[in-house]
mmCIF file with all atom_site columns, C-alpha atoms in Angstrom:
data_model
loop_
_atom_site.group_PDB
_atom_site.id
_atom_site.type_symbol
_atom_site.label_atom_id
_atom_site.label_alt_id
_atom_site.label_comp_id
_atom_site.label_asym_id
_atom_site.label_entity_id
_atom_site.label_seq_id
_atom_site.pdbx_PDB_ins_code
_atom_site.Cartn_x
_atom_site.Cartn_y
_atom_site.Cartn_z
_atom_site.occupancy
_atom_site.B_iso_or_equiv
_atom_site.pdbx_formal_charge
_atom_site.auth_seq_id
_atom_site.auth_comp_id
_atom_site.auth_asym_id
_atom_site.auth_atom_id
_atom_site.pdbx_PDB_model_num
ATOM 1   C CA . GLY W 1 1   ? -0.723 -21.723 -8.519  1.00 0.00 ? 266 GLY W CA 1
ATOM 2   C CA . GLN W 1 2   ? 2.549  -20.419 -9.080  1.00 0.00 ? 267 GLN W CA 1
ATOM 3   C CA . ASN W 1 3   ? 3.593  -16.880 -10.531 1.00 0.00 ? 268 ASN W CA 1
ATOM 4   C CA . ILE W 1 4   ? 7.334  -16.301 -11.281 1.00 0.00 ? 269 ILE W CA 1
ATOM 5   C CA . ASP W 1 5   ? 8.711  -13.320 -13.060 1.00 0.00 ? 270 ASP W CA 1
ATOM 6   C CA . GLN W 1 6   ? 12.157 -13.156 -14.455 1.00 0.00 ? 271 GLN W CA 1
ATOM 7   C CA . PRO W 1 7   ? 13.509 -10.188 -16.930 1.00 0.00 ? 272 PRO W CA 1
ATOM 8   C CA . THR W 1 8   ? 13.255 -11.345 -20.624 1.00 0.00 ? 273 THR W CA 1
ATOM 9   C CA . GLU W 1 9   ? 16.694 -10.236 -21.689 1.00 0.00 ? 274 GLU W CA 1
ATOM 10  C CA . MET W 1 10  ? 19.928 -9.129  -20.282 1.00 0.00 ? 275 MET W CA 1
ATOM 11  C CA . THR W 1 11  ? 23.139 -8.053  -21.868 1.00 0.00 ? 276 THR W CA 1
ATOM 12  C CA . ALA W 1 12  ? 26.614 -8.023  -19.855 1.00 0.00 ? 277 ALA W CA 1
ATOM 13  C CA . THR W 1 13  ? 30.213 -7.660  -21.076 1.00 0.00 ? 278 THR W CA 1
ATOM 14  C CA . GLU W 1 14  ? 32.628 -10.549 -20.926 1.00 0.00 ? 279 GLU W CA 1
ATOM 15  C CA . GLY W 1 15  ? 34.623 -10.508 -17.396 1.00 0.00 ? 280 GLY W CA 1
ATOM 16  C CA . ALA W 1 16  ? 31.962 -8.629  -15.759 1.00 0.00 ? 281 ALA W CA 1
ATOM 17  C CA . ILE W 1 17  ? 29.673 -9.470  -13.244 1.00 0.00 ? 282 ILE W CA 1
ATOM 18  C CA . VAL W 1 18  ? 25.639 -10.200 -13.797 1.00 0.00 ? 283 VAL W CA 1
ATOM 19  C CA . GLN W 1 19  ? 22.671 -10.363 -11.628 1.00 0.00 ? 284 GLN W CA 1
ATOM 20  C CA . ILE W 1 20  ? 19.665 -12.058 -12.784 1.00 0.00 ? 285 ILE W CA 1
ATOM 21  C CA . ASN W 1 21  ? 16.675 -11.489 -10.141 1.00 0.00 ? 286 ASN W CA 1
ATOM 22  C CA . CYS W 1 22  ? 13.609 -13.888 -9.900  1.00 0.00 ? 287 CYS W CA 1
ATOM 23  C CA . THR W 1 23  ? 10.394 -13.168 -7.845  1.00 0.00 ? 288 THR W CA 1
ATOM 24  C CA . TYR W 1 24  ? 7.879  -15.768 -7.086  1.00 0.00 ? 289 TYR W CA 1
ATOM 25  C CA . GLN W 1 25  ? 4.823  -16.176 -5.238  1.00 0.00 ? 290 GLN W CA 1
ATOM 26  C CA . THR W 1 26  ? 3.692  -19.978 -4.581  1.00 0.00 ? 291 THR W CA 1
ATOM 27  C CA . SER W 1 27  ? 2.146  -21.968 -1.889  1.00 0.00 ? 292 SER W CA 1
ATOM 28  C CA . GLY W 1 28  ? 3.846  -24.923 -0.446  1.00 0.00 ? 293 GLY W CA 1
ATOM 29  C CA . PHE W 1 29  ? 7.266  -23.613 -1.282  1.00 0.00 ? 294 PHE W CA 1
ATOM 30  C CA . ASN W 1 30  ? 9.811  -26.127 -0.746  1.00 0.00 ? 295 ASN W CA 1
ATOM 31  C CA . GLY W 1 31  ? 12.912 -24.816 -2.808  1.00 0.00 ? 296 GLY W CA 1
ATOM 32  C CA . LEU W 1 32  ? 14.184 -22.786 -5.921  1.00 0.00 ? 297 LEU W CA 1
ATOM 33  C CA . PHE W 1 33  ? 16.603 -24.067 -8.643  1.00 0.00 ? 298 PHE W CA 1
ATOM 34  C CA . TRP W 1 34  ? 18.232 -22.416 -11.452 1.00 0.00 ? 299 TRP W CA 1
ATOM 35  C CA . TYR W 1 35  ? 18.891 -24.034 -14.666 1.00 0.00 ? 300 TYR W CA 1
ATOM 36  C CA . GLN W 1 36  ? 20.865 -22.918 -17.583 1.00 0.00 ? 301 GLN W CA 1
ATOM 37  C CA . GLN W 1 37  ? 19.891 -23.599 -21.229 1.00 0.00 ? 302 GLN W CA 1
ATOM 38  C CA . HIS W 1 38  ? 21.828 -22.959 -24.176 1.00 0.00 ? 303 HIS W CA 1
ATOM 39  C CA . ALA W 1 39  ? 19.949 -22.582 -27.495 1.00 0.00 ? 304 ALA W CA 1
ATOM 40  C CA . GLY W 1 40  ? 18.645 -25.998 -28.805 1.00 0.00 ? 305 GLY W CA 1
ATOM 41  C CA . GLU W 1 41  ? 19.802 -27.907 -25.692 1.00 0.00 ? 306 GLU W CA 1
ATOM 42  C CA . ALA W 1 42  ? 18.017 -29.007 -22.561 1.00 0.00 ? 307 ALA W CA 1
ATOM 43  C CA . PRO W 1 43  ? 18.552 -27.348 -19.342 1.00 0.00 ? 308 PRO W CA 1
ATOM 44  C CA . THR W 1 44  ? 21.268 -28.024 -16.994 1.00 0.00 ? 309 THR W CA 1
ATOM 45  C CA . PHE W 1 45  ? 21.040 -27.799 -13.311 1.00 0.00 ? 310 PHE W CA 1
ATOM 46  C CA . LEU W 1 46  ? 23.050 -24.740 -11.739 1.00 0.00 ? 311 LEU W CA 1
ATOM 47  C CA . SER W 1 47  ? 21.965 -24.344 -7.969  1.00 0.00 ? 312 SER W CA 1
ATOM 48  C CA . TYR W 1 48  ? 19.454 -25.052 -5.574  1.00 0.00 ? 313 TYR W CA 1
ATOM 49  C CA . ASN W 1 49  ? 18.385 -22.931 -2.630  1.00 0.00 ? 314 ASN W CA 1
ATOM 50  C CA . VAL W 1 50  ? 15.820 -23.731 0.238   1.00 0.00 ? 315 VAL W CA 1
ATOM 51  C CA . LEU W 1 51  ? 17.233 -21.730 3.197   1.00 0.00 ? 316 LEU W CA 1
ATOM 52  C CA . ASP W 1 52  ? 17.705 -18.057 3.186   1.00 0.00 ? 317 ASP W CA 1
ATOM 53  C CA . GLY W 1 53  ? 20.904 -16.971 2.249   1.00 0.00 ? 318 GLY W CA 1
ATOM 54  C CA . LEU W 1 54  ? 23.603 -17.250 -0.445  1.00 0.00 ? 319 LEU W CA 1
ATOM 55  C CA . GLU W 1 55  ? 25.060 -20.674 -2.135  1.00 0.00 ? 320 GLU W CA 1
ATOM 56  C CA . GLU W 1 56  ? 28.045 -20.081 -3.537  1.00 0.00 ? 321 GLU W CA 1
ATOM 57  C CA . LYS W 1 57  ? 29.650 -22.501 -6.218  1.00 0.00 ? 322 LYS W CA 1
ATOM 58  C CA . GLY W 1 58  ? 32.725 -21.209 -8.114  1.00 0.00 ? 323 GLY W CA 1
ATOM 59  C CA . ARG W 1 59  ? 32.084 -18.134 -10.625 1.00 0.00 ? 324 ARG W CA 1
ATOM 60  C CA . PHE W 1 60  ? 28.225 -18.573 -9.868  1.00 0.00 ? 325 PHE W CA 1
ATOM 61  C CA . SER W 1 61  ? 26.052 -17.861 -6.690  1.00 0.00 ? 326 SER W CA 1
ATOM 62  C CA . SER W 1 62  ? 22.489 -18.158 -5.786  1.00 0.00 ? 327 SER W CA 1
ATOM 63  C CA . PHE W 1 63  ? 20.827 -16.119 -3.387  1.00 0.00 ? 328 PHE W CA 1
ATOM 64  C CA . LEU W 1 64  ? 17.239 -16.489 -1.631  1.00 0.00 ? 329 LEU W CA 1
ATOM 65  C CA . SER W 1 65  ? 14.718 -14.653 0.576   1.00 0.00 ? 330 SER W CA 1
ATOM 66  C CA . ARG W 1 66  ? 11.842 -16.860 1.178   1.00 0.00 ? 331 ARG W CA 1
ATOM 67  C CA . SER W 1 67  ? 10.249 -13.842 3.343   1.00 0.00 ? 332 SER W CA 1
ATOM 68  C CA . LYS W 1 68  ? 10.556 -11.757 0.270   1.00 0.00 ? 333 LYS W CA 1
ATOM 69  C CA . GLY W 1 69  ? 9.735  -14.548 -2.410  1.00 0.00 ? 334 GLY W CA 1
ATOM 70  C CA . TYR W 1 70  ? 12.875 -13.484 -4.040  1.00 0.00 ? 335 TYR W CA 1
ATOM 71  C CA . SER W 1 71  ? 16.298 -14.957 -5.495  1.00 0.00 ? 336 SER W CA 1
ATOM 72  C CA . TYR W 1 72  ? 19.176 -13.852 -7.670  1.00 0.00 ? 337 TYR W CA 1
ATOM 73  C CA . LEU W 1 73  ? 21.800 -15.686 -9.715  1.00 0.00 ? 338 LEU W CA 1
ATOM 74  C CA . LEU W 1 74  ? 25.039 -13.981 -9.637  1.00 0.00 ? 339 LEU W CA 1
ATOM 75  C CA . LEU W 1 75  ? 27.485 -14.445 -12.475 1.00 0.00 ? 340 LEU W CA 1
ATOM 76  C CA . LYS W 1 76  ? 30.939 -13.479 -12.136 1.00 0.00 ? 341 LYS W CA 1
ATOM 77  C CA . GLU W 1 77  ? 33.920 -12.890 -14.850 1.00 0.00 ? 342 GLU W CA 1
ATOM 78  C CA . LEU W 1 78  ? 31.533 -13.401 -17.401 1.00 0.00 ? 343 LEU W CA 1
ATOM 79  C CA . GLN W 1 79  ? 32.865 -15.661 -20.368 1.00 0.00 ? 344 GLN W CA 1
ATOM 80  C CA . MET W 1 80  ? 31.372 -15.763 -23.812 1.00 0.00 ? 345 MET W CA 1
ATOM 81  C CA . LYS W 1 81  ? 30.052 -19.179 -22.897 1.00 0.00 ? 346 LYS W CA 1
ATOM 82  C CA . ASP W 1 82  ? 27.753 -17.934 -20.816 1.00 0.00 ? 347 ASP W CA 1
ATOM 83  C CA . SER W 1 83  ? 25.461 -16.836 -22.931 1.00 0.00 ? 348 SER W CA 1
ATOM 84  C CA . ALA W 1 84  ? 22.208 -18.743 -22.515 1.00 0.00 ? 349 ALA W CA 1
ATOM 85  C CA . SER W 1 85  ? 18.897 -18.693 -21.014 1.00 0.00 ? 350 SER W CA 1
ATOM 86  C CA . TYR W 1 86  ? 18.630 -18.642 -17.304 1.00 0.00 ? 351 TYR W CA 1
ATOM 87  C CA . LEU W 1 87  ? 15.644 -20.527 -15.531 1.00 0.00 ? 352 LEU W CA 1
ATOM 88  C CA . CYS W 1 88  ? 14.272 -20.163 -12.195 1.00 0.00 ? 353 CYS W CA 1
ATOM 89  C CA . ALA W 1 89  ? 12.247 -22.912 -11.143 1.00 0.00 ? 354 ALA W CA 1
ATOM 90  C CA . VAL W 1 90  ? 9.979  -23.220 -7.767  1.00 0.00 ? 355 VAL W CA 1
ATOM 91  C CA . LEU W 1 91  ? 9.836  -26.412 -6.086  1.00 0.00 ? 356 LEU W CA 1
ATOM 92  C CA . THR W 1 92  ? 6.804  -27.328 -4.228  1.00 0.00 ? 357 THR W CA 1
ATOM 93  C CA . ASN W 1 93  ? 5.972  -29.403 -1.230  1.00 0.00 ? 358 ASN W CA 1
ATOM 94  C CA . ALA W 1 94  ? 4.030  -31.627 -3.908  1.00 0.00 ? 359 ALA W CA 1
ATOM 95  C CA . GLY W 1 95  ? 7.418  -32.353 -5.499  1.00 0.00 ? 360 GLY W CA 1
ATOM 96  C CA . LYS W 1 96  ? 7.064  -30.484 -8.954  1.00 0.00 ? 361 LYS W CA 1
ATOM 97  C CA . SER W 1 97  ? 9.020  -27.737 -10.254 1.00 0.00 ? 362 SER W CA 1
ATOM 98  C CA . THR W 1 98  ? 7.166  -24.860 -11.992 1.00 0.00 ? 363 THR W CA 1
ATOM 99  C CA . PHE W 1 99  ? 9.756  -22.696 -14.383 1.00 0.00 ? 364 PHE W CA 1
ATOM 100 C CA . GLY W 1 100 ? 9.438  -19.116 -15.031 1.00 0.00 ? 365 GLY W CA 1
ATOM 101 C CA . ASP W 1 101 ? 9.828  -18.153 -18.672 1.00 0.00 ? 366 ASP W CA 1
ATOM 102 C CA . GLY W 1 102 ? 14.060 -17.710 -18.472 1.00 0.00 ? 367 GLY W CA 1
ATOM 103 C CA . THR W 1 103 ? 16.233 -14.803 -18.694 1.00 0.00 ? 368 THR W CA 1
ATOM 104 C CA . THR W 1 104 ? 18.191 -14.278 -22.064 1.00 0.00 ? 369 THR W CA 1
ATOM 105 C CA . LEU W 1 105 ? 21.604 -13.360 -21.384 1.00 0.00 ? 370 LEU W CA 1
ATOM 106 C CA . THR W 1 106 ? 23.989 -12.337 -23.914 1.00 0.00 ? 371 THR W CA 1
ATOM 107 C CA . VAL W 1 107 ? 27.603 -12.014 -23.058 1.00 0.00 ? 372 VAL W CA 1
ATOM 108 C CA . LYS W 1 108 ? 29.239 -9.357  -25.391 1.00 0.00 ? 373 LYS W CA 1
ATOM 109 C CA . PRO W 1 109 ? 33.104 -9.014  -25.657 1.00 0.00 ? 374 PRO W CA 1
ATOM 110 C CA . GLY G 2 1   ? 22.972 -45.243 -20.335 1.00 0.00 ? 145 GLY G CA 1
ATOM 111 C CA . ALA G 2 2   ? 24.670 -42.240 -18.701 1.00 0.00 ? 146 ALA G CA 1
ATOM 112 C CA . GLY G 2 3   ? 21.724 -39.911 -19.163 1.00 0.00 ? 147 GLY G CA 1
ATOM 113 C CA . VAL G 2 4   ? 17.977 -39.354 -20.119 1.00 0.00 ? 148 VAL G CA 1
ATOM 114 C CA . SER G 2 5   ? 17.348 -40.535 -23.397 1.00 0.00 ? 149 SER G CA 1
ATOM 115 C CA . GLN G 2 6   ? 14.395 -39.139 -25.408 1.00 0.00 ? 150 GLN G CA 1
ATOM 116 C CA . THR G 2 7   ? 13.001 -40.732 -28.623 1.00 0.00 ? 151 THR G CA 1
ATOM 117 C CA . PRO G 2 8   ? 12.539 -39.624 -31.390 1.00 0.00 ? 152 PRO G CA 1
ATOM 118 C CA . SER G 2 9   ? 14.475 -36.778 -31.335 1.00 0.00 ? 153 SER G CA 1
ATOM 119 C CA . ASN G 2 10  ? 12.407 -34.967 -33.961 1.00 0.00 ? 154 ASN G CA 1
ATOM 120 C CA . LYS G 2 11  ? 8.503  -36.058 -34.944 1.00 0.00 ? 155 LYS G CA 1
ATOM 121 C CA . VAL G 2 12  ? 6.841  -34.462 -37.834 1.00 0.00 ? 156 VAL G CA 1
ATOM 122 C CA . THR G 2 13  ? 2.900  -35.770 -37.741 1.00 0.00 ? 157 THR G CA 1
ATOM 123 C CA . GLU G 2 14  ? -0.082 -34.588 -39.574 1.00 0.00 ? 158 GLU G CA 1
ATOM 124 C CA . LYS G 2 15  ? -2.786 -32.774 -37.690 1.00 0.00 ? 159 LYS G CA 1
ATOM 125 C CA . GLY G 2 16  ? -5.225 -35.369 -36.363 1.00 0.00 ? 160 GLY G CA 1
ATOM 126 C CA . LYS G 2 17  ? -2.754 -38.372 -36.064 1.00 0.00 ? 161 LYS G CA 1
ATOM 127 C CA . TYR G 2 18  ? -1.996 -40.225 -33.070 1.00 0.00 ? 162 TYR G CA 1
ATOM 128 C CA . VAL G 2 19  ? 1.767  -39.874 -31.492 1.00 0.00 ? 163 VAL G CA 1
ATOM 129 C CA . GLU G 2 20  ? 4.080  -41.320 -28.760 1.00 0.00 ? 164 GLU G CA 1
ATOM 130 C CA . LEU G 2 21  ? 6.911  -39.876 -27.427 1.00 0.00 ? 165 LEU G CA 1
ATOM 131 C CA . ARG G 2 22  ? 9.658  -42.005 -25.338 1.00 0.00 ? 166 ARG G CA 1
ATOM 132 C CA . CYS G 2 23  ? 11.438 -41.228 -22.268 1.00 0.00 ? 167 CYS G CA 1
ATOM 133 C CA . ASP G 2 24  ? 14.213 -43.570 -20.729 1.00 0.00 ? 168 ASP G CA 1
ATOM 134 C CA . PRO G 2 25  ? 15.189 -42.010 -17.449 1.00 0.00 ? 169 PRO G CA 1
ATOM 135 C CA . ILE G 2 26  ? 18.548 -42.473 -15.711 1.00 0.00 ? 170 ILE G CA 1
ATOM 136 C CA . SER G 2 27  ? 18.821 -45.970 -13.912 1.00 0.00 ? 171 SER G CA 1
ATOM 137 C CA . GLY G 2 28  ? 17.707 -45.894 -10.657 1.00 0.00 ? 172 GLY G CA 1
ATOM 138 C CA . HIS G 2 29  ? 15.744 -42.724 -10.680 1.00 0.00 ? 173 HIS G CA 1
ATOM 139 C CA . THR G 2 30  ? 12.068 -42.957 -9.274  1.00 0.00 ? 174 THR G CA 1
ATOM 140 C CA . ALA G 2 31  ? 10.913 -39.370 -10.086 1.00 0.00 ? 175 ALA G CA 1
ATOM 141 C CA . LEU G 2 32  ? 10.213 -38.585 -13.670 1.00 0.00 ? 176 LEU G CA 1
ATOM 142 C CA . TYR G 2 33  ? 8.698  -35.386 -15.200 1.00 0.00 ? 177 TYR G CA 1
ATOM 143 C CA . TRP G 2 34  ? 7.171  -34.288 -18.628 1.00 0.00 ? 178 TRP G CA 1
ATOM 144 C CA . TYR G 2 35  ? 7.482  -30.620 -19.655 1.00 0.00 ? 179 TYR G CA 1
ATOM 145 C CA . ARG G 2 36  ? 6.753  -28.996 -22.765 1.00 0.00 ? 180 ARG G CA 1
ATOM 146 C CA . GLN G 2 37  ? 8.692  -26.007 -23.727 1.00 0.00 ? 181 GLN G CA 1
ATOM 147 C CA . SER G 2 38  ? 7.730  -23.561 -26.685 1.00 0.00 ? 182 SER G CA 1
ATOM 148 C CA . LEU G 2 39  ? 10.255 -20.933 -28.169 1.00 0.00 ? 183 LEU G CA 1
ATOM 149 C CA . GLY G 2 40  ? 10.944 -18.102 -25.795 1.00 0.00 ? 184 GLY G CA 1
ATOM 150 C CA . GLN G 2 41  ? 9.283  -19.945 -22.730 1.00 0.00 ? 185 GLN G CA 1
ATOM 151 C CA . GLY G 2 42  ? 10.189 -21.792 -20.125 1.00 0.00 ? 186 GLY G CA 1
ATOM 152 C CA . PRO G 2 43  ? 9.453  -25.339 -19.369 1.00 0.00 ? 187 PRO G CA 1
ATOM 153 C CA . GLU G 2 44  ? 5.471  -26.022 -19.092 1.00 0.00 ? 188 GLU G CA 1
ATOM 154 C CA . PHE G 2 45  ? 5.014  -28.918 -16.461 1.00 0.00 ? 189 PHE G CA 1
ATOM 155 C CA . LEU G 2 46  ? 2.857  -31.553 -17.806 1.00 0.00 ? 190 LEU G CA 1
ATOM 156 C CA . ILE G 2 47  ? 2.836  -34.626 -15.412 1.00 0.00 ? 191 ILE G CA 1
ATOM 157 C CA . TYR G 2 48  ? 5.188  -36.016 -12.730 1.00 0.00 ? 192 TYR G CA 1
ATOM 158 C CA . PHE G 2 49  ? 5.612  -39.662 -11.751 1.00 0.00 ? 193 PHE G CA 1
ATOM 159 C CA . GLN G 2 50  ? 6.753  -40.949 -8.509  1.00 0.00 ? 194 GLN G CA 1
ATOM 160 C CA . GLY G 2 51  ? 7.692  -44.774 -9.281  1.00 0.00 ? 195 GLY G CA 1
ATOM 161 C CA . THR G 2 52  ? 4.626  -46.040 -11.758 1.00 0.00 ? 196 THR G CA 1
ATOM 162 C CA . GLY G 2 53  ? 2.093  -43.741 -10.289 1.00 0.00 ? 197 GLY G CA 1
ATOM 163 C CA . ALA G 2 54  ? 1.160  -40.254 -11.570 1.00 0.00 ? 198 ALA G CA 1
ATOM 164 C CA . ALA G 2 55  ? 1.767  -38.148 -8.390  1.00 0.00 ? 199 ALA G CA 1
ATOM 165 C CA . ASP G 2 56  ? 0.521  -35.228 -10.175 1.00 0.00 ? 200 ASP G CA 1
ATOM 166 C CA . ASP G 2 57  ? -1.075 -34.741 -13.508 1.00 0.00 ? 201 ASP G CA 1
ATOM 167 C CA . SER G 2 58  ? -2.390 -31.313 -13.384 1.00 0.00 ? 202 SER G CA 1
ATOM 168 C CA . GLY G 2 59  ? -0.623 -29.838 -16.158 1.00 0.00 ? 203 GLY G CA 1
ATOM 169 C CA . LEU G 2 60  ? -1.804 -31.961 -19.069 1.00 0.00 ? 204 LEU G CA 1
ATOM 170 C CA . PRO G 2 61  ? -3.694 -29.448 -20.760 1.00 0.00 ? 205 PRO G CA 1
ATOM 171 C CA . ASN G 2 62  ? -6.446 -31.810 -22.072 1.00 0.00 ? 206 ASN G CA 1
ATOM 172 C CA . ASP G 2 63  ? -7.940 -35.492 -22.194 1.00 0.00 ? 207 ASP G CA 1
ATOM 173 C CA . ARG G 2 64  ? -5.925 -36.024 -25.541 1.00 0.00 ? 208 ARG G CA 1
ATOM 174 C CA . PHE G 2 65  ? -2.567 -36.305 -23.685 1.00 0.00 ? 209 PHE G CA 1
ATOM 175 C CA . PHE G 2 66  ? -1.914 -39.069 -21.549 1.00 0.00 ? 210 PHE G CA 1
ATOM 176 C CA . ALA G 2 67  ? 1.413  -40.795 -20.087 1.00 0.00 ? 211 ALA G CA 1
ATOM 177 C CA . VAL G 2 68  ? 2.175  -44.150 -18.788 1.00 0.00 ? 212 VAL G CA 1
ATOM 178 C CA . ARG G 2 69  ? 5.168  -45.369 -16.515 1.00 0.00 ? 213 ARG G CA 1
ATOM 179 C CA . PRO G 2 70  ? 4.270  -49.090 -16.213 1.00 0.00 ? 214 PRO G CA 1
ATOM 180 C CA . GLU G 2 71  ? 7.303  -50.665 -14.541 1.00 0.00 ? 215 GLU G CA 1
ATOM 181 C CA . GLY G 2 72  ? 8.475  -47.309 -12.905 1.00 0.00 ? 216 GLY G CA 1
ATOM 182 C CA . SER G 2 73  ? 11.180 -46.765 -15.555 1.00 0.00 ? 217 SER G CA 1
ATOM 183 C CA . VAL G 2 74  ? 10.404 -46.079 -19.310 1.00 0.00 ? 218 VAL G CA 1
ATOM 184 C CA . SER G 2 75  ? 7.701  -43.435 -19.724 1.00 0.00 ? 219 SER G CA 1
ATOM 185 C CA . THR G 2 76  ? 5.618  -42.832 -22.592 1.00 0.00 ? 220 THR G CA 1
ATOM 186 C CA . LEU G 2 77  ? 3.713  -39.645 -23.427 1.00 0.00 ? 221 LEU G CA 1
ATOM 187 C CA . LYS G 2 78  ? 0.822  -40.275 -25.608 1.00 0.00 ? 222 LYS G CA 1
ATOM 188 C CA . ILE G 2 79  ? -1.117 -37.568 -27.587 1.00 0.00 ? 223 ILE G CA 1
ATOM 189 C CA . GLN G 2 80  ? -4.356 -38.215 -29.418 1.00 0.00 ? 224 GLN G CA 1
ATOM 190 C CA . ARG G 2 81  ? -5.805 -36.283 -32.514 1.00 0.00 ? 225 ARG G CA 1
ATOM 191 C CA . THR G 2 82  ? -2.803 -33.965 -32.639 1.00 0.00 ? 226 THR G CA 1
ATOM 192 C CA . GLU G 2 83  ? -3.488 -30.392 -33.092 1.00 0.00 ? 227 GLU G CA 1
ATOM 193 C CA . ARG G 2 84  ? -0.949 -27.828 -34.842 1.00 0.00 ? 228 ARG G CA 1
ATOM 194 C CA . GLY G 2 85  ? -1.141 -26.121 -31.035 1.00 0.00 ? 229 GLY G CA 1
ATOM 195 C CA . ASP G 2 86  ? 0.601  -29.170 -29.820 1.00 0.00 ? 230 ASP G CA 1
ATOM 196 C CA . SER G 2 87  ? 3.838  -28.362 -31.744 1.00 0.00 ? 231 SER G CA 1
ATOM 197 C CA . ALA G 2 88  ? 6.942  -27.853 -29.182 1.00 0.00 ? 232 ALA G CA 1
ATOM 198 C CA . VAL G 2 89  ? 9.721  -29.358 -27.542 1.00 0.00 ? 233 VAL G CA 1
ATOM 199 C CA . TYR G 2 90  ? 8.887  -31.938 -25.352 1.00 0.00 ? 234 TYR G CA 1
ATOM 200 C CA . LEU G 2 91  ? 11.270 -32.430 -22.347 1.00 0.00 ? 235 LEU G CA 1
ATOM 201 C CA . CYS G 2 92  ? 11.460 -35.378 -19.987 1.00 0.00 ? 236 CYS G CA 1
ATOM 202 C CA . ALA G 2 93  ? 13.370 -35.184 -16.859 1.00 0.00 ? 237 ALA G CA 1
ATOM 203 C CA . SER G 2 94  ? 14.322 -37.747 -13.964 1.00 0.00 ? 238 SER G CA 1
ATOM 204 C CA . SER G 2 95  ? 15.610 -37.303 -10.323 1.00 0.00 ? 239 SER G CA 1
ATOM 205 C CA . PRO G 2 96  ? 16.868 -39.899 -7.866  1.00 0.00 ? 240 PRO G CA 1
ATOM 206 C CA . ARG G 2 97  ? 13.720 -38.894 -5.917  1.00 0.00 ? 241 ARG G CA 1
ATOM 207 C CA . SER G 2 98  ? 11.416 -35.864 -5.479  1.00 0.00 ? 242 SER G CA 1
ATOM 208 C CA . ASN G 2 99  ? 12.542 -32.690 -4.173  1.00 0.00 ? 243 ASN G CA 1
ATOM 209 C CA . THR G 2 100 ? 15.953 -32.914 -6.086  1.00 0.00 ? 244 THR G CA 1
ATOM 210 C CA . GLU G 2 101 ? 17.411 -31.456 -9.079  1.00 0.00 ? 245 GLU G CA 1
ATOM 211 C CA . ALA G 2 102 ? 16.066 -32.546 -12.178 1.00 0.00 ? 246 ALA G CA 1
ATOM 212 C CA . PHE G 2 103 ? 18.095 -34.348 -15.025 1.00 0.00 ? 247 PHE G CA 1
ATOM 213 C CA . PHE G 2 104 ? 16.769 -33.403 -18.630 1.00 0.00 ? 248 PHE G CA 1
ATOM 214 C CA . GLY G 2 105 ? 16.950 -35.457 -21.804 1.00 0.00 ? 249 GLY G CA 1
ATOM 215 C CA . GLN G 2 106 ? 17.344 -33.420 -25.138 1.00 0.00 ? 250 GLN G CA 1
ATOM 216 C CA . GLY G 2 107 ? 13.778 -33.434 -25.804 1.00 0.00 ? 251 GLY G CA 1
ATOM 217 C CA . THR G 2 108 ? 11.423 -34.554 -28.852 1.00 0.00 ? 252 THR G CA 1
ATOM 218 C CA . ARG G 2 109 ? 10.634 -31.711 -31.052 1.00 0.00 ? 253 ARG G CA 1
ATOM 219 C CA . LEU G 2 110 ? 7.156  -32.241 -32.291 1.00 0.00 ? 254 LEU G CA 1
ATOM 220 C CA . THR G 2 111 ? 5.812  -30.529 -35.083 1.00 0.00 ? 255 THR G CA 1
ATOM 221 C CA . VAL G 2 112 ? 2.087  -31.290 -36.218 1.00 0.00 ? 256 VAL G CA 1
ATOM 222 C CA . VAL G 2 113 ? 1.267  -29.887 -39.730 1.00 0.00 ? 257 VAL G CA 1
#
């Protein structure tokens, strides 16, 4: 099976940078997704990493280390609208994604 | 339609009743996933279709749960003899193919009373 760990909650200040970590243990690893989910809404795709290294996309970046079973999502220039749950999901070579329980980020003025 | 559509958006049913939840994926997406999500938790995998066949149904909690996708497009999740513990938001997602990002519907909030 899979084991995916993320911090439950984080708080940061508007304009700051925050890093949300995800560690995982899985067999048949085939990539890692990050999704954003606002309260009462569906998850929306943020990033996908399959190779080691950093993927940058605007204010959001995601990093993967396959050998360490570790990823992080980096959010820069935080805005109030970034307050949401951030979900780490591991894709296996069987074609399905398994989600962590998410990190609830609160951005304060 | 532009996105994944799920109906109904809300369903309240009595314990022991049968319910059907419908998912209309994005046109042309071959992969379809069902998840359920309880408050404060991440989506829990239920079943994954590639085309018409269930590629992985290992997440279905027991034999009260069943899902079909007879023509490789619309899918229905069926729950028999509902129990209060089945109450959750049931999310459907589709992908152009497996191993790519998933596009989620708004979910069906099921409440069993």
